[in-house]
XYZ file of C-alpha atoms in Angstrom:
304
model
C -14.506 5.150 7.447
C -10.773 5.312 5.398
C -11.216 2.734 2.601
C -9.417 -0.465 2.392
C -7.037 -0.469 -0.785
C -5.971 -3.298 -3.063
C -3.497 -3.378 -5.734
C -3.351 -6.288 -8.636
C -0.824 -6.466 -10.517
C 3.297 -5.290 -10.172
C 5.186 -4.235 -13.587
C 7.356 -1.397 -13.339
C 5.001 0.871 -13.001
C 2.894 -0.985 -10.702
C 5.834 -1.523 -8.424
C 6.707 2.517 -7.934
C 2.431 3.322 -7.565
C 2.280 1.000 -4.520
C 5.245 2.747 -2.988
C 3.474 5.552 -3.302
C 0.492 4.842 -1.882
C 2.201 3.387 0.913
C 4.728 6.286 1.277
C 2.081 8.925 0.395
C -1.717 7.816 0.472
C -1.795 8.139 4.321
C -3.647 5.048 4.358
C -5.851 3.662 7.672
C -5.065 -0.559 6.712
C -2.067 -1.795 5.299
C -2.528 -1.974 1.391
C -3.257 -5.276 0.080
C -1.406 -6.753 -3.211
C -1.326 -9.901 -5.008
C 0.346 -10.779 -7.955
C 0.523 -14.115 -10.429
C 3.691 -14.268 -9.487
C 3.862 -14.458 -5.698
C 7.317 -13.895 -5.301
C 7.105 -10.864 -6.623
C 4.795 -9.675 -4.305
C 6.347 -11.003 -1.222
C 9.560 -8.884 -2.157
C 7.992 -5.740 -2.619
C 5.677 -5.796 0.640
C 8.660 -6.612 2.876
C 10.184 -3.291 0.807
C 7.588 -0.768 0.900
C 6.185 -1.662 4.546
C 2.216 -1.032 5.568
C 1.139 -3.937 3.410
C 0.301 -7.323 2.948
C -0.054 -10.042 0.332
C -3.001 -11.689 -0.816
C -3.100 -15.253 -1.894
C -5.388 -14.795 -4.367
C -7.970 -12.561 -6.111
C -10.985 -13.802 -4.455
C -9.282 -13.011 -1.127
C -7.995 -9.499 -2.416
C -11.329 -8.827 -3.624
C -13.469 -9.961 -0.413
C -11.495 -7.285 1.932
C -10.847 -4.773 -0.395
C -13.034 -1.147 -1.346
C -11.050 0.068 -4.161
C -9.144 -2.351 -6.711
C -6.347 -0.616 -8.374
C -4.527 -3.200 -11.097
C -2.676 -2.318 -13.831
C -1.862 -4.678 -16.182
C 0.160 -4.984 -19.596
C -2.248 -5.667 -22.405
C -6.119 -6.042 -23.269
C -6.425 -9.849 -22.727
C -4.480 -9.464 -19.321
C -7.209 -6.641 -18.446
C -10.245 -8.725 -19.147
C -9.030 -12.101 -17.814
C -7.977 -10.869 -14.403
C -11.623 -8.752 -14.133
C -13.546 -11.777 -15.156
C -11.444 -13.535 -11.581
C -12.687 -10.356 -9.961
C -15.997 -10.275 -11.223
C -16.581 -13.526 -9.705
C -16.543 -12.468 -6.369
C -19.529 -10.014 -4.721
C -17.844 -6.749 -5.931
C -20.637 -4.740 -4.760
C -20.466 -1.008 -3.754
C -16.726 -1.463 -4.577
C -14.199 0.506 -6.586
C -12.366 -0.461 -9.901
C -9.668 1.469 -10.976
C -7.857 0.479 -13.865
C -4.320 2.054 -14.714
C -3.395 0.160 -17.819
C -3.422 1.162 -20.826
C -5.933 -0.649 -23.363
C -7.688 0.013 -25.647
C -10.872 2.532 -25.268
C -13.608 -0.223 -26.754
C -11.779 -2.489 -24.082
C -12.266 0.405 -21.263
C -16.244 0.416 -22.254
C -16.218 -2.905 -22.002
C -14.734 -3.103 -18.455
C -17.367 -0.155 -17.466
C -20.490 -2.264 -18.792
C -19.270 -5.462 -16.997
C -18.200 -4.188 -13.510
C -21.706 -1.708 -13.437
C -23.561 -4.570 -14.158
C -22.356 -6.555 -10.978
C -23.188 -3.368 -9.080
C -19.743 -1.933 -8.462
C -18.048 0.961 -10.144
C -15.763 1.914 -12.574
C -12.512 4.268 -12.675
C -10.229 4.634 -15.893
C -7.434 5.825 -14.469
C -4.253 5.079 -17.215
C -0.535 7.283 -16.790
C 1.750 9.203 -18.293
C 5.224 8.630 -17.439
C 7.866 6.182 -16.947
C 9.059 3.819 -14.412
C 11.399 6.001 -12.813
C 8.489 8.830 -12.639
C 6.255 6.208 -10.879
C 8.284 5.501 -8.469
C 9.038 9.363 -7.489
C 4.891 9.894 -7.287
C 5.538 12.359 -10.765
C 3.434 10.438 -12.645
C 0.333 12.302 -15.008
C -2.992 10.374 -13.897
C -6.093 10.560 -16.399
C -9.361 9.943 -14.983
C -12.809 9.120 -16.317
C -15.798 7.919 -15.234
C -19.052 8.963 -13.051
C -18.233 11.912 -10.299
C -19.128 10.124 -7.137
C -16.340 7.216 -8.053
C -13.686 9.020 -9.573
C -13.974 11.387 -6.375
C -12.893 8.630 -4.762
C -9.861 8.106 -6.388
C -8.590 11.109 -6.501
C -6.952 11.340 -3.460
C -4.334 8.528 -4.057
C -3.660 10.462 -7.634
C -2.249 13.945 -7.156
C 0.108 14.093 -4.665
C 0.552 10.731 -3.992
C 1.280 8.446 -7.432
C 1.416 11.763 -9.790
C 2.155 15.403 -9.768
C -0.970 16.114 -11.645
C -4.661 15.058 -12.763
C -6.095 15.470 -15.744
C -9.734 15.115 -14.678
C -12.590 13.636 -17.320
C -15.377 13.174 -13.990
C -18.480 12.830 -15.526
C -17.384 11.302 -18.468
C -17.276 8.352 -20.608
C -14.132 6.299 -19.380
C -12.816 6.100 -22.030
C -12.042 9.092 -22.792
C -9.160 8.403 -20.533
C -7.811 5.781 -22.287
C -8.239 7.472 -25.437
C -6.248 10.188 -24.512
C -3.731 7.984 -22.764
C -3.188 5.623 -26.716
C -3.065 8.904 -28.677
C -0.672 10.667 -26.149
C 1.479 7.520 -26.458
C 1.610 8.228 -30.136
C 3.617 11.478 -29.063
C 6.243 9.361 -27.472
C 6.670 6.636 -30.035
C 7.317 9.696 -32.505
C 9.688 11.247 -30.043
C 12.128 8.660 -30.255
C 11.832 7.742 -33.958
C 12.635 11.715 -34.078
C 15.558 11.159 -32.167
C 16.967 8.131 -32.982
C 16.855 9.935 -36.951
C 18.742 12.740 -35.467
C 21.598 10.572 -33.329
C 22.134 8.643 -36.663
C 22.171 11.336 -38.918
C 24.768 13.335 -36.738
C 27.185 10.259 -36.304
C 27.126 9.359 -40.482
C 27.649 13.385 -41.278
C 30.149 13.607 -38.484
C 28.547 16.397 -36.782
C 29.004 13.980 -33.655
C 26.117 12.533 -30.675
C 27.535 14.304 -28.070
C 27.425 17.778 -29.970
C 23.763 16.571 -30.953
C 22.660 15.888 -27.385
C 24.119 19.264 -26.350
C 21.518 21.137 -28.610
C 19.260 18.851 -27.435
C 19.762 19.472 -23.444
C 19.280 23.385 -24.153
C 16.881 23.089 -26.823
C 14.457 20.204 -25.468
C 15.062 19.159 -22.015
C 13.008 16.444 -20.229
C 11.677 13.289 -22.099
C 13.758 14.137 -25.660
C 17.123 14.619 -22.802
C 16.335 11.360 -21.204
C 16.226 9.473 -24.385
C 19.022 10.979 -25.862
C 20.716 9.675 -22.845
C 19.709 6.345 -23.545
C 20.539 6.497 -26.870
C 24.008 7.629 -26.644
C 24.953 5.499 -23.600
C 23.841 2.364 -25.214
C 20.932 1.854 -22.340
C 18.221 1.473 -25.358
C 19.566 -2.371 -25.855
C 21.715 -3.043 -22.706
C 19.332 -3.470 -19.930
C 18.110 -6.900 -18.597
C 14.561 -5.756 -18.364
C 13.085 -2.972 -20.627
C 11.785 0.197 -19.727
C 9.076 0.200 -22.018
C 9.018 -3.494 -23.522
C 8.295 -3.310 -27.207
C 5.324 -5.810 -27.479
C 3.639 -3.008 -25.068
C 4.883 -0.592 -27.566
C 3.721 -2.177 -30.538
C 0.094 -2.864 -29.125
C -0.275 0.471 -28.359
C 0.761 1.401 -31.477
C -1.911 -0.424 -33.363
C -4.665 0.699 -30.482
C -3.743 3.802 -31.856
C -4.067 3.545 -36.059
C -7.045 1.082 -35.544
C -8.405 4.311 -33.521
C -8.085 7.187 -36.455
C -8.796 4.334 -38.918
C -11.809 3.892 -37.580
C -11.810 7.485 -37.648
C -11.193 8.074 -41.676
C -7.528 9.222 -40.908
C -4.190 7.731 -40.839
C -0.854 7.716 -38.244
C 1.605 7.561 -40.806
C 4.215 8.651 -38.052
C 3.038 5.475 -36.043
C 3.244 3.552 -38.856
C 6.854 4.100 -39.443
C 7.658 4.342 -36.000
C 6.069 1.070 -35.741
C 8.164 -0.477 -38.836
C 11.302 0.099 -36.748
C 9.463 -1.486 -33.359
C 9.149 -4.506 -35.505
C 12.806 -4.415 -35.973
C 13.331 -4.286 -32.480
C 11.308 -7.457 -31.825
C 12.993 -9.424 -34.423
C 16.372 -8.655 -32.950
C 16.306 -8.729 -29.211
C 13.131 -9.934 -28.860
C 11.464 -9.930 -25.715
C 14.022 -7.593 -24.258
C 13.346 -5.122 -26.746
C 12.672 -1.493 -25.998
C 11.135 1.659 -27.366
C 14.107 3.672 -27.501
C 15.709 0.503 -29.497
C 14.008 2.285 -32.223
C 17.464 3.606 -32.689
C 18.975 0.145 -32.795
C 16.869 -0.200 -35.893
C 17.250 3.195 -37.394
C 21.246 2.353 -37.210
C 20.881 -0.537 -38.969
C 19.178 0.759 -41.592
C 22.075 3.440 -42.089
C 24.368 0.002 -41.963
C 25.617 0.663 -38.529
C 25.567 -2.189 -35.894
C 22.117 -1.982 -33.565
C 24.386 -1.386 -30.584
C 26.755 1.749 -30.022
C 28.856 1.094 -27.890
């Protein structure tokens, strides 16, 4: 029998997965979604078709076989499982796409086994506009017969590719989903160096992003397009808000801490993100990163 499949929770990323599995995930029953803010949910089911709203956890969780949610931060995570967890979750599937930290994954495992049910890390690689063309990188961990399960609605359907950790701890998954995020963060501070450094020695952005279009195409091209159009501060609603930014930035140090080591790269990088916060606030983006390197050169946080 084709399993019935829930969804909690409907970021930007969230948003482009259901698509997906709607679009893609040649589902038997309409997928199921809720969301805190119910609006929210109403406007994407009468979008994506084959679905329907829920009016509220319990009732997600009472006709539902696998739970996808994916949420923004750790205390999000564990408040919205404890709602789940206090409905009969048994023989069910959690799948949790957000990313949190790895002592927060374990925890999730030890708390959703316990109530007999089990557990799928399942965090991603990409951005918003990946999610919602199914391009996304999915990371699994967790026992075979579960993550098995999952599979199907990963490759192919909400990513172009698996990186499979079946049989292992979960998280694993999310470890290598905070330390791959480390990559990005260090990206853009990279970057945004570069795009200052070229406009205050006159070389010139556009001549920098030409190198870099040859040179690096991809994720340092699509931030150097931000960067140079001005998207980094202009949008409405970030890409990659910089609270998210900044808590995976300290997952990640309090990780190799822990560890004996440092991120000195995150450290900086996360200097600048601090910048960001203080002057757009909740708006704030990663790639403002530049905003900050600019004014730290004395140029204005906005180009354009």
């Amino acid at each position: 029998m084709a399993p019935q499949l829930a969804w909690l929770g409907l970021g930007n990323m969230g948003r482009g997965m259901c698509k997906n599995l709607v679009e893609k995930g040649n589902l038997s029953h309409p997928l199921i979604i809720h969301n805190r803010t119910v609006k929210r949910a109403q406007e994407l089911s009468a979008k994506i078709g084959h679905s329907v709203v829920a009016s509220s956890i319990r009732e997600l969780v009472s006709k539902a076989d696998i739970i996808f949610y994916c949420l923004g931060d750790d205390p999000a995570v564990l408040s919205t499982l404890d709602e789940i967890l206090q409905s009969d979750v048994t023989g069910k599937v959690l799948v949790d796409c957000s990313t949190v930290h790895p002592d927060t994954t374990t925890k999730e495992a030890e708390l959703i086994e316990n109530k007999g049910a089990s557990f799928v890390a399942c965090p991603v690689f990409g951005a918003p506009a990946m999610a919602d063309s199914g391009n996304l990188i999915c990371v699994l961990a967790g026992k075979v017969e579960a993550v098995d399960k999952v599979k199907p609605f990963c490759k192919g359907v909400m990513g172009r590719e698996n990186i499979d950790f079946s049989g292992q701890e979960p998280r694993k998954a999310t470890l290598l989903k905070v330390l791959g995020n480390t990559f990005v963060v260090s990206m853009i501070e990279t970057l945004s160096e570069g795009h200052v450094a070229a406009e205050k020695t006159g070389l010139g952005v556009k001549e920098l992003h030409q190198f870099i279009e040859i040179m690096f195409p991809g994720p340092y091209t699509a931030y150097s397009n931000r960067m140079q159009s001005g998207d980094y501060y202009q949008r409405d609603e970030p890409l990659f808000a910089v609270d998210l930014a900044r808590k995976d930035a300290r997952h990640a140090m309090d990780l190799v801490s822990k560890a004996g080591g440092r991120m000195k790269n995150v450290e900086l990088a996360d200097s600048y993100l601090k910048v960001v916060k203080e002057v757009q606030g909740e708006k704030g983006d990663i790639a403002g990163i530049y905003g900050a390197k600019r004014v730290e050169a004395g140029l204005p946080f906005g180009n354009q």
